[in-house]
Short mmCIF file of C-alpha atoms in Angstrom, two decimals:
data_model
loop_
_atom_site.label_atom_id
_atom_site.label_comp_id
_atom_site.label_asym_id
_atom_site.label_seq_id
_atom_site.Cartn_x
_atom_site.Cartn_y
_atom_site.Cartn_z
CA MET A 1 16.68 -20.34 -33.51
CA PRO A 2 13.50 -18.47 -33.65
CA VAL A 3 12.47 -18.46 -37.56
CA ASN A 4 12.26 -14.81 -38.69
CA ILE A 5 11.31 -12.97 -35.48
CA ALA A 6 13.47 -9.31 -34.96
CA PRO A 7 15.56 -8.42 -31.79
CA LEU A 8 12.69 -7.22 -29.28
CA ASP A 9 13.25 -3.59 -29.08
CA PRO A 10 12.08 -2.17 -25.90
CA ALA A 11 11.63 1.73 -26.34
CA ALA A 12 9.02 0.05 -29.03
CA LEU A 13 6.71 -0.97 -26.24
CA LEU A 14 4.25 1.84 -24.84
CA PRO A 15 3.01 2.18 -21.28
CA ILE A 16 -0.53 1.67 -20.49
CA ALA A 17 -1.99 4.25 -18.34
CA GLY A 18 -3.40 2.35 -14.93
CA VAL A 19 -0.62 -0.62 -15.51
CA GLU A 20 2.59 -0.82 -13.59
CA ILE A 21 4.76 -4.27 -13.59
CA GLY A 22 7.54 -4.94 -11.06
CA ILE A 23 9.94 -8.43 -11.63
CA ALA A 24 11.75 -9.97 -9.39
CA SER A 25 14.28 -13.83 -8.64
CA ALA A 26 12.19 -16.25 -6.24
CA GLY A 27 14.90 -18.90 -7.15
CA ILE A 28 12.19 -21.19 -8.05
CA LYS A 29 13.99 -23.70 -10.55
CA LYS A 30 17.28 -21.32 -11.02
CA VAL A 31 19.36 -18.53 -8.40
CA GLY A 32 19.22 -15.21 -9.64
CA ARG A 33 16.67 -15.93 -12.79
CA LYS A 34 13.96 -13.18 -12.41
CA ASP A 35 11.04 -15.43 -12.44
CA THR A 36 8.06 -13.39 -10.74
CA THR A 37 6.30 -10.86 -12.17
CA LEU A 38 3.83 -8.12 -10.44
CA PHE A 39 1.27 -6.73 -12.33
CA ARG A 40 -0.64 -3.28 -10.41
CA ILE A 41 -3.83 -2.30 -11.99
CA ALA A 42 -5.30 0.80 -10.93
CA PRO A 43 -8.86 0.68 -9.57
CA GLY A 44 -11.65 1.09 -12.45
CA ALA A 45 -9.70 -1.03 -14.85
CA ARG A 46 -11.95 -3.97 -16.45
CA VAL A 47 -10.11 -7.79 -16.91
CA ALA A 48 -10.99 -10.53 -18.72
CA GLY A 49 -10.02 -14.13 -19.45
CA VAL A 50 -9.88 -17.14 -21.53
CA PHE A 51 -7.90 -20.59 -20.02
CA THR A 52 -7.13 -23.82 -21.50
CA LEU A 53 -9.67 -26.33 -21.89
CA ASN A 54 -7.26 -29.43 -20.64
CA ARG A 55 -9.69 -31.09 -18.09
CA PHE A 56 -6.38 -31.19 -15.63
CA CYS A 57 -6.08 -27.61 -15.72
CA ALA A 58 -3.91 -26.26 -12.97
CA ALA A 59 -4.70 -24.63 -9.64
CA PRO A 60 -4.16 -21.00 -10.65
CA VAL A 61 -6.35 -21.24 -13.62
CA ARG A 62 -9.36 -22.98 -11.66
CA ILE A 63 -8.71 -19.66 -9.45
CA CYS A 64 -8.49 -17.18 -12.32
CA GLN A 65 -11.96 -18.57 -13.56
CA GLY A 66 -12.92 -18.67 -10.25
CA TYR A 67 -12.59 -15.00 -9.33
CA LEU A 68 -13.36 -13.60 -12.59
CA ALA A 69 -16.49 -15.45 -12.78
CA ALA A 70 -17.50 -13.65 -9.40
CA GLY A 71 -17.16 -10.80 -10.86
CA HIS A 72 -14.62 -9.62 -8.82
CA GLU A 73 -12.82 -6.05 -9.59
CA ILE A 74 -9.36 -7.29 -10.72
CA ARG A 75 -6.49 -5.10 -9.40
CA ALA A 76 -3.07 -7.24 -9.72
CA LEU A 77 -1.45 -10.19 -11.67
CA VAL A 78 1.31 -12.30 -10.19
CA ILE A 79 2.90 -14.74 -12.60
CA ASN A 80 5.65 -17.38 -11.91
CA THR A 81 7.65 -19.37 -14.25
CA GLY A 82 9.78 -22.62 -13.58
CA ASN A 83 6.84 -24.53 -11.94
CA ALA A 84 3.18 -25.07 -13.72
CA ASN A 85 1.53 -25.81 -10.15
CA ALA A 86 -1.08 -28.25 -12.14
CA GLY A 87 -1.44 -32.36 -10.88
CA THR A 88 -1.10 -30.83 -7.39
CA GLY A 89 -4.48 -31.31 -6.33
CA VAL A 90 -5.96 -29.06 -2.86
CA ASP A 91 -2.22 -28.40 -1.74
CA GLY A 92 -1.97 -26.54 -4.78
CA MET A 93 -5.13 -24.37 -4.80
CA GLN A 94 -3.78 -23.92 -1.01
CA ARG A 95 -0.07 -22.60 -2.64
CA ALA A 96 -1.74 -20.22 -5.11
CA GLN A 97 -4.01 -19.04 -2.60
CA ALA A 98 -1.61 -18.09 -0.19
CA ILE A 99 0.34 -16.20 -2.94
CA CYS A 100 -2.78 -14.14 -3.55
CA ALA A 101 -3.37 -13.54 -0.25
CA ALA A 102 0.27 -12.40 0.57
CA THR A 103 -0.06 -10.03 -3.26
CA ALA A 104 -2.86 -8.83 -1.43
CA VAL A 105 -1.33 -7.89 2.07
CA GLU A 106 1.50 -6.40 -0.23
CA LEU A 107 -0.60 -3.98 -2.57
CA GLY A 108 -3.37 -3.36 0.32
CA VAL A 109 -6.11 -4.89 -2.15
CA GLU A 110 -8.38 -7.93 -1.50
CA ALA A 111 -6.90 -11.88 -2.25
CA ASN A 112 -10.05 -12.27 -4.90
CA GLN A 113 -8.41 -9.32 -6.44
CA VAL A 114 -5.71 -10.78 -7.37
CA LEU A 115 -5.04 -13.27 -10.20
CA PRO A 116 -2.26 -16.02 -10.32
CA PHE A 117 -1.01 -17.85 -13.13
CA SER A 118 2.11 -20.63 -12.95
CA THR A 119 3.76 -22.04 -15.67
CA GLY A 120 6.58 -24.66 -16.40
CA VAL A 121 7.10 -28.34 -14.62
CA ILE A 122 3.67 -30.00 -14.25
CA LEU A 123 3.39 -32.66 -11.08
CA GLU A 124 5.58 -31.00 -8.60
CA SER A 125 5.25 -28.62 -5.80
CA LEU A 126 4.78 -24.89 -6.03
CA PRO A 127 7.73 -23.08 -3.88
CA ALA A 128 4.56 -20.30 -2.93
CA ASP A 129 6.81 -19.39 -0.12
CA LYS A 130 9.71 -18.15 -2.16
CA ILE A 131 7.28 -16.75 -4.65
CA ILE A 132 5.69 -14.94 -1.41
CA ALA A 133 9.52 -13.75 -0.47
CA ALA A 134 9.83 -12.04 -3.64
CA LEU A 135 7.26 -10.17 -4.20
CA PRO A 136 8.88 -6.94 -1.64
CA ALA A 137 11.56 -6.58 -4.54
CA ALA A 138 8.67 -6.89 -7.57
CA LYS A 139 6.30 -4.13 -5.72
CA ALA A 140 9.59 -1.98 -5.52
CA ASP A 141 10.88 -2.54 -9.11
CA PHE A 142 7.20 -1.32 -10.12
CA SER A 143 6.98 1.03 -13.41
CA ALA A 144 4.71 1.32 -16.27
CA SER A 145 7.72 0.70 -18.24
CA ASN A 146 8.63 -3.18 -17.70
CA TRP A 147 6.96 -4.20 -20.10
CA ALA A 148 10.24 -5.52 -22.15
CA GLU A 149 11.41 -6.53 -18.54
CA ALA A 150 8.30 -9.03 -17.95
CA ALA A 151 8.48 -10.63 -21.35
CA SER A 152 11.88 -12.01 -20.90
CA SER A 153 10.61 -12.74 -17.27
CA ILE A 154 7.76 -14.85 -17.81
CA MET A 155 9.50 -17.45 -20.84
CA THR A 156 10.10 -21.53 -20.14
CA THR A 157 11.64 -23.03 -23.13
CA ASP A 158 11.46 -19.61 -25.29
CA ILE A 159 14.21 -18.74 -26.83
CA VAL A 160 13.37 -14.96 -27.94
CA PRO A 161 11.37 -12.57 -25.53
CA LYS A 162 7.57 -11.89 -26.97
CA ALA A 163 5.98 -7.98 -27.44
CA SER A 164 4.32 -5.71 -28.96
CA SER A 165 2.31 -2.25 -29.32
CA THR A 166 -0.06 -0.43 -31.24
CA GLN A 167 -1.95 2.56 -30.89
CA VAL A 168 -5.89 3.66 -32.83
CA GLN A 169 -7.18 6.42 -32.78
CA ILE A 170 -10.90 6.43 -31.79
CA GLY A 171 -13.27 8.98 -30.51
CA GLY A 172 -10.51 11.15 -31.04
CA LYS A 173 -8.09 10.51 -28.47
CA THR A 174 -5.27 8.14 -29.24
CA VAL A 175 -5.84 4.15 -27.64
CA THR A 176 -2.67 2.02 -26.88
CA ILE A 177 -2.55 -1.61 -26.54
CA THR A 178 0.83 -3.33 -25.26
CA GLY A 179 0.65 -7.11 -25.03
CA ILE A 180 3.47 -9.65 -23.92
CA ALA A 181 3.01 -13.37 -24.39
CA LYS A 182 5.73 -16.90 -24.06
CA GLY A 183 5.38 -20.07 -25.28
CA SER A 184 7.50 -22.72 -27.24
CA GLY A 185 6.43 -25.66 -27.09
CA MET A 186 3.30 -27.61 -25.66
CA ILE A 187 1.32 -25.18 -28.38
CA HIS A 188 -1.76 -26.47 -29.54
CA PRO A 189 -5.47 -25.27 -28.32
CA ASN A 190 -7.64 -25.17 -26.90
CA MET A 191 -5.34 -22.84 -25.95
CA ALA A 192 -2.20 -22.62 -27.47
CA THR A 193 1.91 -23.62 -22.90
CA MET A 194 1.15 -20.47 -23.72
CA LEU A 195 0.95 -17.44 -21.52
CA GLY A 196 -0.68 -13.71 -23.21
CA TYR A 197 -1.58 -10.36 -21.27
CA VAL A 198 -2.19 -7.44 -23.47
CA ALA A 199 -3.39 -4.08 -22.01
CA THR A 200 -5.03 -1.61 -22.96
CA ASP A 201 -5.97 2.62 -21.76
CA ALA A 202 -9.52 2.51 -23.82
CA ALA A 203 -12.50 2.55 -21.39
CA ILE A 204 -15.18 -0.37 -22.83
CA SER A 205 -17.37 -2.42 -21.09
CA GLN A 206 -16.99 -5.30 -19.20
CA PRO A 207 -19.12 -7.54 -21.72
CA LEU A 208 -17.66 -6.07 -24.83
CA LEU A 209 -14.44 -7.05 -23.67
CA GLN A 210 -15.08 -10.73 -23.12
CA GLN A 211 -16.33 -10.51 -26.34
CA MET A 212 -13.45 -8.98 -27.88
CA LEU A 213 -11.21 -11.05 -25.68
CA LYS A 214 -12.82 -14.29 -27.63
CA TYR A 215 -12.73 -13.16 -30.97
CA ALA A 216 -9.24 -12.20 -30.57
CA ALA A 217 -8.06 -15.91 -29.17
CA ASP A 218 -9.96 -17.88 -31.67
CA HIS A 219 -8.22 -16.42 -34.21
CA SER A 220 -4.51 -15.63 -33.02
CA PHE A 221 -3.51 -18.25 -29.71
CA ASN A 222 -6.53 -20.50 -30.90
CA SER A 223 -5.18 -20.58 -34.36
CA ILE A 224 -1.82 -21.58 -34.06
CA THR A 225 -0.23 -24.99 -33.29
CA VAL A 226 3.75 -26.58 -32.27
CA ASP A 227 3.03 -30.00 -31.57
CA GLY A 228 -0.14 -30.89 -30.87
CA ASP A 229 -0.48 -30.61 -26.99
CA THR A 230 -3.01 -28.77 -25.10
CA SER A 231 -1.15 -27.34 -21.83
CA THR A 232 -2.69 -27.37 -18.70
CA ASN A 233 -2.05 -23.63 -17.49
CA ASP A 234 -2.37 -21.69 -20.86
CA SER A 235 -4.24 -18.39 -19.87
CA PHE A 236 -5.03 -15.14 -21.85
CA ILE A 237 -6.03 -11.90 -20.06
CA LEU A 238 -7.04 -8.59 -21.81
CA ILE A 239 -7.12 -5.71 -19.52
CA ALA A 240 -8.67 -2.15 -19.97
CA THR A 241 -7.91 0.35 -17.86
CA GLY A 242 -10.33 3.20 -18.89
CA GLN A 243 -7.78 6.26 -18.98
CA ALA A 244 -7.36 7.21 -22.64
CA GLY A 245 -10.39 9.58 -22.41
CA ASN A 246 -12.13 8.03 -24.79
CA ASP A 247 -16.18 7.67 -24.55
CA GLU A 248 -17.36 4.29 -23.47
CA ILE A 249 -17.55 1.87 -25.99
CA VAL A 250 -20.76 -0.29 -25.75
CA ASP A 251 -21.93 -0.96 -28.64
CA ALA A 252 -20.48 -3.93 -30.47
CA ASN A 253 -21.82 -3.02 -33.63
CA SER A 254 -20.19 0.72 -33.49
CA ALA A 255 -16.42 1.87 -35.50
CA ASP A 256 -14.64 2.73 -31.87
CA PHE A 257 -15.81 -1.55 -30.99
CA ALA A 258 -14.10 -2.35 -34.69
CA ALA A 259 -11.11 -0.44 -34.13
CA LEU A 260 -10.23 -1.42 -31.06
CA GLN A 261 -10.48 -5.32 -32.27
CA ALA A 262 -8.84 -4.66 -34.78
CA ALA A 263 -5.48 -3.22 -32.74
CA VAL A 264 -6.23 -5.76 -30.21
CA LEU A 265 -6.10 -8.80 -32.76
CA GLN A 266 -3.10 -7.00 -34.27
CA VAL A 267 -0.88 -7.40 -31.04
CA SER A 268 -2.83 -11.00 -30.04
CA GLN A 269 -1.88 -12.15 -33.58
CA PHE A 270 1.79 -10.72 -33.30
CA LEU A 271 2.42 -12.54 -30.33
CA ALA A 272 0.72 -15.61 -31.41
CA GLN A 273 2.82 -16.17 -34.78
CA ALA A 274 5.67 -15.09 -32.91
CA ILE A 275 5.18 -17.98 -30.54
CA VAL A 276 5.27 -20.57 -32.85
CA ARG A 277 8.20 -19.03 -34.81
CA ASP A 278 9.74 -19.61 -31.64
CA GLY A 279 8.23 -23.40 -31.31
CA GLU A 280 10.65 -25.37 -29.78
CA GLY A 281 13.85 -26.44 -32.65
CA ALA A 282 11.24 -24.82 -35.22
CA THR A 283 13.37 -23.89 -38.44
CA LYS A 284 10.37 -23.38 -40.63
CA PHE A 285 7.15 -21.16 -40.41
CA ILE A 286 4.03 -22.00 -42.02
CA THR A 287 1.17 -20.70 -42.84
CA ILE A 288 -2.33 -23.11 -43.50
CA ASN A 289 -4.48 -20.59 -45.20
CA VAL A 290 -7.81 -22.66 -45.82
CA GLU A 291 -10.79 -21.20 -47.59
CA GLY A 292 -13.75 -22.23 -49.74
CA GLY A 293 -15.55 -23.99 -46.96
CA ALA A 294 -19.07 -25.11 -45.59
CA SER A 295 -18.03 -23.54 -42.30
CA TYR A 296 -15.05 -21.97 -40.10
CA ASP A 297 -14.74 -24.68 -38.06
CA GLU A 298 -14.33 -26.78 -40.72
CA CYS A 299 -11.93 -24.91 -42.50
CA LYS A 300 -9.88 -24.54 -39.38
CA ALA A 301 -10.07 -28.58 -38.52
CA VAL A 302 -8.43 -28.53 -42.10
CA GLY A 303 -5.70 -26.37 -40.98
CA TYR A 304 -4.82 -28.22 -37.97
CA ALA A 305 -4.90 -31.07 -38.91
CA ILE A 306 -1.96 -29.99 -41.40
CA GLY A 307 -0.20 -27.97 -39.08
CA ARG A 308 0.03 -31.21 -36.53
CA SER A 309 0.62 -34.17 -38.26
CA PRO A 310 4.16 -35.12 -37.49
CA LEU A 311 4.35 -36.46 -41.33
CA VAL A 312 4.00 -33.56 -42.55
CA LYS A 313 6.04 -30.96 -39.82
CA THR A 314 9.06 -33.22 -40.24
CA ALA A 315 9.16 -33.27 -44.42
CA PHE A 316 8.98 -29.43 -43.73
CA PHE A 317 12.15 -29.94 -41.89
CA ALA A 318 13.78 -31.69 -44.10
CA SER A 319 12.22 -29.57 -47.30
CA ASP A 320 10.92 -32.66 -48.80
CA PRO A 321 7.93 -32.24 -51.24
CA ASN A 322 6.84 -34.88 -49.99
CA LEU A 323 3.01 -33.35 -50.47
CA GLY A 324 1.21 -36.30 -50.54
CA ARG A 325 1.22 -36.12 -46.78
CA ILE A 326 -0.45 -33.11 -47.09
CA LEU A 327 -3.54 -34.78 -49.43
CA ALA A 328 -3.85 -37.48 -46.07
CA ALA A 329 -4.05 -34.82 -43.68
CA ILE A 330 -6.56 -33.29 -45.31
CA GLY A 331 -8.84 -36.40 -45.85
CA TYR A 332 -8.62 -37.56 -41.96
CA ALA A 333 -9.63 -34.04 -41.10
CA GLY A 334 -12.96 -35.07 -40.18
CA ILE A 335 -15.10 -33.52 -42.82
CA ASN A 336 -17.06 -36.86 -44.01
CA ASP A 337 -18.84 -35.39 -46.43
CA LEU A 338 -15.73 -33.68 -48.19
CA ASP A 339 -15.59 -33.83 -52.22
CA VAL A 340 -11.20 -34.35 -52.62
CA ASP A 341 -11.93 -34.35 -56.38
CA ASN A 342 -12.94 -30.69 -56.17
CA ILE A 343 -10.01 -29.87 -54.04
CA GLU A 344 -6.91 -27.41 -55.04
CA VAL A 345 -4.00 -27.40 -52.96
CA ARG A 346 -0.97 -24.81 -53.95
CA LEU A 347 2.40 -24.25 -51.90
CA ASP A 348 2.87 -20.96 -52.08
CA ASP A 349 2.09 -20.06 -55.48
CA VAL A 350 2.70 -23.51 -57.22
CA LEU A 351 -0.70 -25.79 -58.01
CA VAL A 352 0.28 -28.88 -56.56
CA ALA A 353 -2.74 -30.99 -56.58
CA ILE A 354 -6.26 -30.62 -58.54
CA ASN A 355 -9.28 -32.61 -59.69
CA GLY A 356 -8.34 -35.07 -56.72
CA GLY A 357 -4.59 -35.82 -57.60
CA ARG A 358 -1.68 -34.40 -58.67
CA ASN A 359 -1.48 -31.42 -60.85
CA PRO A 360 -0.40 -32.87 -64.17
CA ASP A 361 1.85 -29.83 -64.89
CA TYR A 362 3.60 -29.63 -61.37
CA ARG A 363 6.84 -30.80 -61.12
CA GLU A 364 9.04 -31.85 -57.86
CA GLU A 365 11.57 -29.35 -57.95
CA GLN A 366 9.01 -26.28 -58.20
CA GLY A 367 7.98 -27.64 -54.47
CA GLN A 368 11.83 -28.03 -53.58
CA ALA A 369 12.09 -24.08 -54.44
CA VAL A 370 9.11 -23.39 -52.30
CA MET A 371 10.43 -25.70 -49.23
CA ASN A 372 13.85 -24.60 -49.75
CA LYS A 373 12.43 -21.54 -48.04
CA ALA A 374 12.02 -20.34 -44.02
CA GLU A 375 8.79 -18.75 -44.62
CA ILE A 376 5.89 -21.40 -46.92
CA ALA A 377 2.46 -21.13 -47.24
CA ILE A 378 -0.11 -24.00 -48.17
CA ASN A 379 -3.08 -22.83 -49.68
CA ILE A 380 -5.92 -25.11 -49.82
CA LYS A 381 -9.13 -24.60 -51.61
CA LEU A 382 -12.11 -27.17 -50.26
CA ASN A 383 -14.61 -25.31 -53.13
CA ARG A 384 -17.55 -26.29 -50.95
CA GLY A 385 -18.68 -22.48 -49.47
CA GLU A 386 -17.91 -19.55 -48.45
CA HIS A 387 -15.66 -19.11 -45.15
CA LYS A 388 -12.36 -19.51 -44.45
CA ALA A 389 -9.75 -20.06 -41.67
CA THR A 390 -5.65 -19.29 -41.05
CA VAL A 391 -3.60 -21.98 -38.73
CA TRP A 392 -0.15 -21.12 -38.35
CA SER A 393 2.41 -23.51 -37.56
CA CYS A 394 5.80 -25.10 -37.59
CA ASP A 395 8.28 -27.97 -38.71
CA PHE A 396 9.58 -30.84 -36.53
CA SER A 397 13.48 -30.64 -36.23
CA TYR A 398 15.78 -33.51 -34.01
CA ASP A 399 16.13 -29.95 -31.47
CA TYR A 400 12.37 -30.29 -30.66
CA VAL A 401 12.91 -34.27 -29.18
CA LYS A 402 15.99 -32.64 -27.59
CA ILE A 403 14.61 -30.09 -26.41
CA ASN A 404 11.43 -31.72 -24.83
CA ALA A 405 13.67 -35.26 -23.20
CA GLU A 406 15.79 -32.75 -21.27
CA TYR A 407 13.24 -30.28 -19.84
CA ARG A 408 13.84 -31.40 -16.55
CA SER A 409 17.40 -31.75 -16.64
#
């Protein structure tokens, strides 16, 4: 079961002025399953996106990247689960484009104003006809309050839906941020299989919206790992409708930008951590804090080396304080001039390693007490600089193997 995720309260998800959502069933993988989600975005809104760096990226990712790079005003998102439309070549592109064209007709916009997204099984042909047939029902379901339903409809192997809202005062106006995400397995940057959609009614310039999204991604969805596999379909979208009434944010050094960025990051980190907590078969939620690095990137590298290590992850599943595995992961993280004699490693507050070896005062029962917990922090000091980074991960259980062995069943 997911690790310490509170049940989703639909009433806690705040509508965003300028965004409507409709959900329908296309029967892509299971008859009656709500698997198609449609966003309608008001004119004048701005949309930014970051996507997987997997070179085998899916057809919808390539289309989204092209439409956003061309500067088209985005008016709709169409999302399907059950089929990734990845590894499908020219046919996959044509099917995704057909969905964009049909959505455009349904909503009275242009095809290049529609961003498509898919998640599910790779290397299988997308049933575009089923998705197109479901569009009228999705349109008929449009509501500004359908965030919780959308969080459920985009799930694949997820056990729980993931969503969050917050508000912040900007320029004397109340600005709202709401987001949803899906992901449970094939989670590792860049990005971490996940889809994320965050919207705000704030007014902000397009360049600063993209800058804000990149920062949020780097410190949330690009700071998690479940299994070390980078998906073909990862997409993270940030929408700003500009309907909150605040003066447009155009200065990255302003207090308004900082306030909005902090709120977007708060929602993004909640969603990213929820993906790890719902990691396939996860029983432990692990926070890896690395500080004292010569750069942010090397701190991140150490965090990832630990977070994706099968030996570390299986030890945590067994609640076995076999903590030498953590030292081994630090050692192969790729820092060639690392002085291991300067490193400190703590499990929560328990000092495990210092001066290149085991802390003489460390006792196995101390480590065991920490390993028995559902939430554990690994705290590392490299003592070679001023930078720090955090990575969130989970353990590997028997269920992870079972879920992925039976994924297409």
